[in-house]
mmCIF file of C-alpha atoms in Angstrom:
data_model
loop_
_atom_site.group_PDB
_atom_site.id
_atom_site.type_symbol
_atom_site.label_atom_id
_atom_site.label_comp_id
_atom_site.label_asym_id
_atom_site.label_seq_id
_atom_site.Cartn_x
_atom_site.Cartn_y
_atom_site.Cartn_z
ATOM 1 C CA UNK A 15 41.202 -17.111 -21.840
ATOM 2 C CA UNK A 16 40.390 -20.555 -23.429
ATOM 3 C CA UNK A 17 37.365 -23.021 -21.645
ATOM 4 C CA UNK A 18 36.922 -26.114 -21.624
ATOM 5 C CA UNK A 19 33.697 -26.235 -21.979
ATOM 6 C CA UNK A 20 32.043 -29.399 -21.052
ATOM 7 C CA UNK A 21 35.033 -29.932 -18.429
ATOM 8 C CA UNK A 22 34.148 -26.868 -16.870
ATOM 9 C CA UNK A 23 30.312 -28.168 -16.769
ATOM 10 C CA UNK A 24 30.966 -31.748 -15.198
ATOM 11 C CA UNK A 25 32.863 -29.495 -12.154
ATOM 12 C CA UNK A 26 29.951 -27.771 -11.475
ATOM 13 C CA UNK A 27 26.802 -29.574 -9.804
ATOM 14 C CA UNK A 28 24.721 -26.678 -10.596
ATOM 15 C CA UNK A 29 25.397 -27.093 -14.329
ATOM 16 C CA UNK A 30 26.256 -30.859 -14.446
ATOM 17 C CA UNK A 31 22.670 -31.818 -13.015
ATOM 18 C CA UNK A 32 21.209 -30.723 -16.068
ATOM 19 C CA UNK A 33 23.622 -32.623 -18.143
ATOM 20 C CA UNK A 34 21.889 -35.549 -16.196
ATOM 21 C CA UNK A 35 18.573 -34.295 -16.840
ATOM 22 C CA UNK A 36 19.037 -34.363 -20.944
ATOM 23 C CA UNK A 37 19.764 -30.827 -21.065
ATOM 24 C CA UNK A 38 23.359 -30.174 -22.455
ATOM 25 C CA UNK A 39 22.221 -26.651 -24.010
ATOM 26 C CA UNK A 40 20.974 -25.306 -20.964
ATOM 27 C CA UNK A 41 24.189 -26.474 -19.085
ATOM 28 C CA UNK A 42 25.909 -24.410 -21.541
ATOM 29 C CA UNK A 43 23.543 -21.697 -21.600
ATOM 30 C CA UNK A 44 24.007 -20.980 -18.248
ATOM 31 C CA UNK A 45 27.979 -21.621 -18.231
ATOM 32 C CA UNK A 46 28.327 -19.174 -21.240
ATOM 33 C CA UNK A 47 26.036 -16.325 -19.624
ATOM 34 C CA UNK A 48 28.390 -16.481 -15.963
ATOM 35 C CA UNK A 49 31.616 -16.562 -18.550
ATOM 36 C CA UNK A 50 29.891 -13.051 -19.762
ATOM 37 C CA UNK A 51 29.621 -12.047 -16.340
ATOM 38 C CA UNK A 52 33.375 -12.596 -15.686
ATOM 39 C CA UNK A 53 34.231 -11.112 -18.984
ATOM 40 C CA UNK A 54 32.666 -7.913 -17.722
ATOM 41 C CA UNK A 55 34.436 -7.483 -14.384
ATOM 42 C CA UNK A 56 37.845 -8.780 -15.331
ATOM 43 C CA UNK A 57 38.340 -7.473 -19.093
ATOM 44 C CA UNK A 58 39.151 -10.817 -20.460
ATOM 45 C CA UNK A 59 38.910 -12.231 -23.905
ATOM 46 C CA UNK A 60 37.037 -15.363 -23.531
ATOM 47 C CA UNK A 61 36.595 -18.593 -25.839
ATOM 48 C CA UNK A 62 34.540 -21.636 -24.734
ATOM 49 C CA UNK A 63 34.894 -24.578 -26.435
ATOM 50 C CA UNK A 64 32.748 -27.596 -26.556
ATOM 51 C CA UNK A 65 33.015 -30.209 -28.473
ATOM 52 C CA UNK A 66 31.266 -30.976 -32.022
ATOM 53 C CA UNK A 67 28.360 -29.055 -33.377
ATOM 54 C CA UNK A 68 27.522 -29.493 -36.883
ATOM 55 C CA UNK A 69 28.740 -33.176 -36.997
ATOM 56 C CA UNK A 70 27.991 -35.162 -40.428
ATOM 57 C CA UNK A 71 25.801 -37.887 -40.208
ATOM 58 C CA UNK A 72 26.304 -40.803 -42.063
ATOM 59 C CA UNK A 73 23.980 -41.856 -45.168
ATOM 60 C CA UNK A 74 22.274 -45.401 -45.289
ATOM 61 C CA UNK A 75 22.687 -47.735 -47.882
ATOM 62 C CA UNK A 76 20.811 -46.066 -50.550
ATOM 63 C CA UNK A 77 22.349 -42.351 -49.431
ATOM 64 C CA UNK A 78 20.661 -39.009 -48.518
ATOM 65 C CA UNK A 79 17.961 -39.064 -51.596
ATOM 66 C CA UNK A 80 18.685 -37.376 -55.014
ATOM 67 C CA UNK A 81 21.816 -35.953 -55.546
ATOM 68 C CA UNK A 82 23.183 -37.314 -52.251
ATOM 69 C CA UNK A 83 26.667 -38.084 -53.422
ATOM 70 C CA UNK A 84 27.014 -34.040 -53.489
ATOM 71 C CA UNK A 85 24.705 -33.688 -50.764
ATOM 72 C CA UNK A 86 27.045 -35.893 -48.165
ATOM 73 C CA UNK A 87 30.097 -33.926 -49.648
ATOM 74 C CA UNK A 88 29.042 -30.600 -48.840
ATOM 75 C CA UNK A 89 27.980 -31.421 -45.687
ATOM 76 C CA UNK A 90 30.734 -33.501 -44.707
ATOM 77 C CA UNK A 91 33.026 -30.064 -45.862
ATOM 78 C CA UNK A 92 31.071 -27.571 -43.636
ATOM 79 C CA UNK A 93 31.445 -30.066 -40.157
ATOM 80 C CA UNK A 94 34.713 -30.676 -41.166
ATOM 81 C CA UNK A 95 35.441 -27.056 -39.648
ATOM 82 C CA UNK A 96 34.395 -25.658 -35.746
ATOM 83 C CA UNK A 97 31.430 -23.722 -35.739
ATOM 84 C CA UNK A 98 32.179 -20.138 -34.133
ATOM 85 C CA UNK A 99 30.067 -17.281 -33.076
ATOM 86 C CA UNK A 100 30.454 -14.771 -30.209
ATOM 87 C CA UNK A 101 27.461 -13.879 -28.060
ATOM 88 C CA UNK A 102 26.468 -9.857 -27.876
ATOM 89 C CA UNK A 103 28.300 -9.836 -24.315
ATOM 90 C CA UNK A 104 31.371 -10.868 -26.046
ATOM 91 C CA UNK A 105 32.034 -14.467 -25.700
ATOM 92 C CA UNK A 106 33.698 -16.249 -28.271
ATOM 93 C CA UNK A 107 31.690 -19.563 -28.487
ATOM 94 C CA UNK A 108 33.388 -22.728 -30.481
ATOM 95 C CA UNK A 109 31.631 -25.929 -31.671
ATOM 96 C CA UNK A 110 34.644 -28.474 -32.803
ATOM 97 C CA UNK A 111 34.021 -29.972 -36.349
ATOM 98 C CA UNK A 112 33.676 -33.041 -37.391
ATOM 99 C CA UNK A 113 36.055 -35.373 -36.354
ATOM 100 C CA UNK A 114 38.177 -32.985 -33.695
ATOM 101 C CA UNK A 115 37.128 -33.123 -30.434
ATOM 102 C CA UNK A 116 37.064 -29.677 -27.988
ATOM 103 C CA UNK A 117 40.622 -31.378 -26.417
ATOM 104 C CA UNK A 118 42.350 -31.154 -30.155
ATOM 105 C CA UNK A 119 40.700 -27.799 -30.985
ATOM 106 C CA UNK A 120 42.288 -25.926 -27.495
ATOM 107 C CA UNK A 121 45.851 -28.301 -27.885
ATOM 108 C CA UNK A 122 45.957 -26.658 -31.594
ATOM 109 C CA UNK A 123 44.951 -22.553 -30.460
ATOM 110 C CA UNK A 124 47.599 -23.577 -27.552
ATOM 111 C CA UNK A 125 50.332 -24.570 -30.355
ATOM 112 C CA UNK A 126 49.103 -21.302 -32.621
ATOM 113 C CA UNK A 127 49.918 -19.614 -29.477
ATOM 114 C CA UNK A 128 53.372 -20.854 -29.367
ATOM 115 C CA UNK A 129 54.398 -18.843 -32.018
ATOM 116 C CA UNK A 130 53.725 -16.055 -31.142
ATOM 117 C CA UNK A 131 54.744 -16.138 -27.433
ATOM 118 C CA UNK A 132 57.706 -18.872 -27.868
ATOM 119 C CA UNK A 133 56.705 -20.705 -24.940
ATOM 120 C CA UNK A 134 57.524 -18.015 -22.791
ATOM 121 C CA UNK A 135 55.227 -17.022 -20.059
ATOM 122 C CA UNK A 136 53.334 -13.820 -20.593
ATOM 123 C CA UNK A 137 50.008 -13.756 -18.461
ATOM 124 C CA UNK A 138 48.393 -13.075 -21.512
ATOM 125 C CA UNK A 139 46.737 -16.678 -21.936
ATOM 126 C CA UNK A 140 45.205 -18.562 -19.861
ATOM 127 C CA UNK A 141 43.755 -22.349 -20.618
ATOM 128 C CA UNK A 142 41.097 -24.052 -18.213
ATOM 129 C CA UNK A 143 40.904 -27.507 -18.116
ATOM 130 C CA UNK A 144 41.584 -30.202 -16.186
ATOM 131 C CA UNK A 145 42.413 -32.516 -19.071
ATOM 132 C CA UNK A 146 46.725 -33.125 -18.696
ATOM 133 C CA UNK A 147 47.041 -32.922 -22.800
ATOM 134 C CA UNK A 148 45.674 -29.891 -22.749
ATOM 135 C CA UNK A 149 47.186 -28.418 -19.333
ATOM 136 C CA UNK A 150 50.690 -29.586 -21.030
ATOM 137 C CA UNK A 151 49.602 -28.330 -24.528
ATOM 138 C CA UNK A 152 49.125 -24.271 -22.856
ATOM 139 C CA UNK A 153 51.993 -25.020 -20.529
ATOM 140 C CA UNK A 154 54.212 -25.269 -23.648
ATOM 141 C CA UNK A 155 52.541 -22.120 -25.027
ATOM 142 C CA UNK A 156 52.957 -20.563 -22.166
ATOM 143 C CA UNK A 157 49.522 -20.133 -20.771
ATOM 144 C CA UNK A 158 48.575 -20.185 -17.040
ATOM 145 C CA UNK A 159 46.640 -23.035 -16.260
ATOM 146 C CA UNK A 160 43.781 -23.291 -13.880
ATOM 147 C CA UNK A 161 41.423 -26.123 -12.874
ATOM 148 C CA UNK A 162 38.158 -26.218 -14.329
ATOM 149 C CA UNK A 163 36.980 -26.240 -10.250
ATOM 150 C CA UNK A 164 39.150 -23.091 -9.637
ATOM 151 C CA UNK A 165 36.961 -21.684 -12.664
ATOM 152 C CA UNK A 166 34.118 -22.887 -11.267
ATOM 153 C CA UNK A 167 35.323 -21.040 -8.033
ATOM 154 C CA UNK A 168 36.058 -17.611 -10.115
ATOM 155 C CA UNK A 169 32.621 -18.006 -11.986
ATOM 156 C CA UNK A 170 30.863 -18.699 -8.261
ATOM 157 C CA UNK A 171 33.051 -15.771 -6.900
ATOM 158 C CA UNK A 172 31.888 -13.255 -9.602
ATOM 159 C CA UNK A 173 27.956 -14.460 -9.289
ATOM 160 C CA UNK A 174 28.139 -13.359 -5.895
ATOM 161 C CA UNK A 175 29.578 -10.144 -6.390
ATOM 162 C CA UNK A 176 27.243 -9.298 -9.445
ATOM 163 C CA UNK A 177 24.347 -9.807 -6.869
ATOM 164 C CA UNK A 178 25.724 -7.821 -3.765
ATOM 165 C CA UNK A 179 26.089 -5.292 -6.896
ATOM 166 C CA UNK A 180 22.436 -6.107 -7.742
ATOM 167 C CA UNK A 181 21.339 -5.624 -3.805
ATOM 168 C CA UNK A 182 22.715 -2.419 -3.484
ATOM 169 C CA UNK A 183 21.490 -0.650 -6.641
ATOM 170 C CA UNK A 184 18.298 -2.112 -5.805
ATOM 171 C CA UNK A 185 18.718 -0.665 -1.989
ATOM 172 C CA UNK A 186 19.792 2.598 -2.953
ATOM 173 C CA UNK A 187 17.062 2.992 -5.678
ATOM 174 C CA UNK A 188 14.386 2.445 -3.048
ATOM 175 C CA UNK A 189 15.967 5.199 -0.778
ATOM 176 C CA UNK A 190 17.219 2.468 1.758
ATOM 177 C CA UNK A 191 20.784 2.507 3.102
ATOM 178 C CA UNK A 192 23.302 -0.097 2.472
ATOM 179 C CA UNK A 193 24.260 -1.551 5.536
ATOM 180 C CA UNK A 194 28.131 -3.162 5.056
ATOM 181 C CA UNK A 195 29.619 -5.344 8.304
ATOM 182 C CA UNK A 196 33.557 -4.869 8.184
ATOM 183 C CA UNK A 197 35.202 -7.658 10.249
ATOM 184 C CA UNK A 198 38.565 -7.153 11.352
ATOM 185 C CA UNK A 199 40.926 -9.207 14.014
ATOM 186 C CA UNK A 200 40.389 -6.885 16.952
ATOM 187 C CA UNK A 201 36.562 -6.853 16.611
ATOM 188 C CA UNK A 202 36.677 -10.493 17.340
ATOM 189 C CA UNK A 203 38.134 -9.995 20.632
#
């Protein structure tokens, strides 16, 4: 299951108001930490992408200091390539390098999928996003492809159910009973 990150997060009022606030890490912070909520009820394998960490800066005129010909170089290498790590719940987290944006960096694990799946539909990837390059991009891999507000809807979804989960282990650990309401058609009547 491949995020668009930041797409994801400008869906989402309860993340995208801390976009507006300066905040982009805690936007992500809490986008990553209901992605490992999902992860645990639904099994999936799940890589957010967002784009560029690690991005060169440029020198000034007189460069970086001493040695800054090598300096520039190295670092220009190392952001050249994304910046992975996956969190201890299991989510694969991806920075883009330098110079590749999150949109390029999901279009190319879409066409890596290709080859293995030959553009035939298998269930087994799934590409969020409401960007059309990359919607067309999984299509052609054949991924499923949801809108970054029917993720939002999942993620929303799942953070309810994890605390109805909570309420009831809680309940039950302080000897109260669980009361559940079941509503049916006939009960209306």
């Amino acid at each position: 299951f491949i995020v668009d990150g930041y797409n994801v997060i400008h869906k989402w009022p309860r993340l995208k108001k801390w976009m507006a606030k300066g905040s982009p890490s805690r936007a992500r912070d809490i986008l990553v930490h209901d992605l490992e909520e999902l992860r645990r009820i639904k099994g999936w394998r799940i890589e957010c992408v967002f784009d560029g960490g690690g991005k060169a800066s440029n020198p000034g005129p007189l460069g970086s200091g001493p040695g800054s010909i090598e300096v520039n170089a190295r670092i220009k290498a190392e952001a050249k390539d994304a910046v992975k790590a996956v969190t201890s719940h299991g989510i694969r987290i991806v920075y883009s390098g330098a110079g590749q944006s999150a949109d390029s960096y999901i279009e190319n694990r879409c066409f890596e999928a290709k080859k293995v799946t030959d553009g035939e539909m298998t269930g087994s990837l799934i590409v969020a996003s409401d960007d059309n390059m990359i919607r067309l991009a999984g299509t052609s891999a054949g991924a499923l492809c949801m809108s970054s507000q029917r993720l939002v809807d999942e993620l929303k979804a799942t953070r309810a159910s994890v605390m109805h989960r909570v309420e009831v282990a809680v309940a039950e650990a302080n000897g109260h009973g669980v009361r559940c309401l079941l509503y049916t058609s006939d009960a209306a009547d």
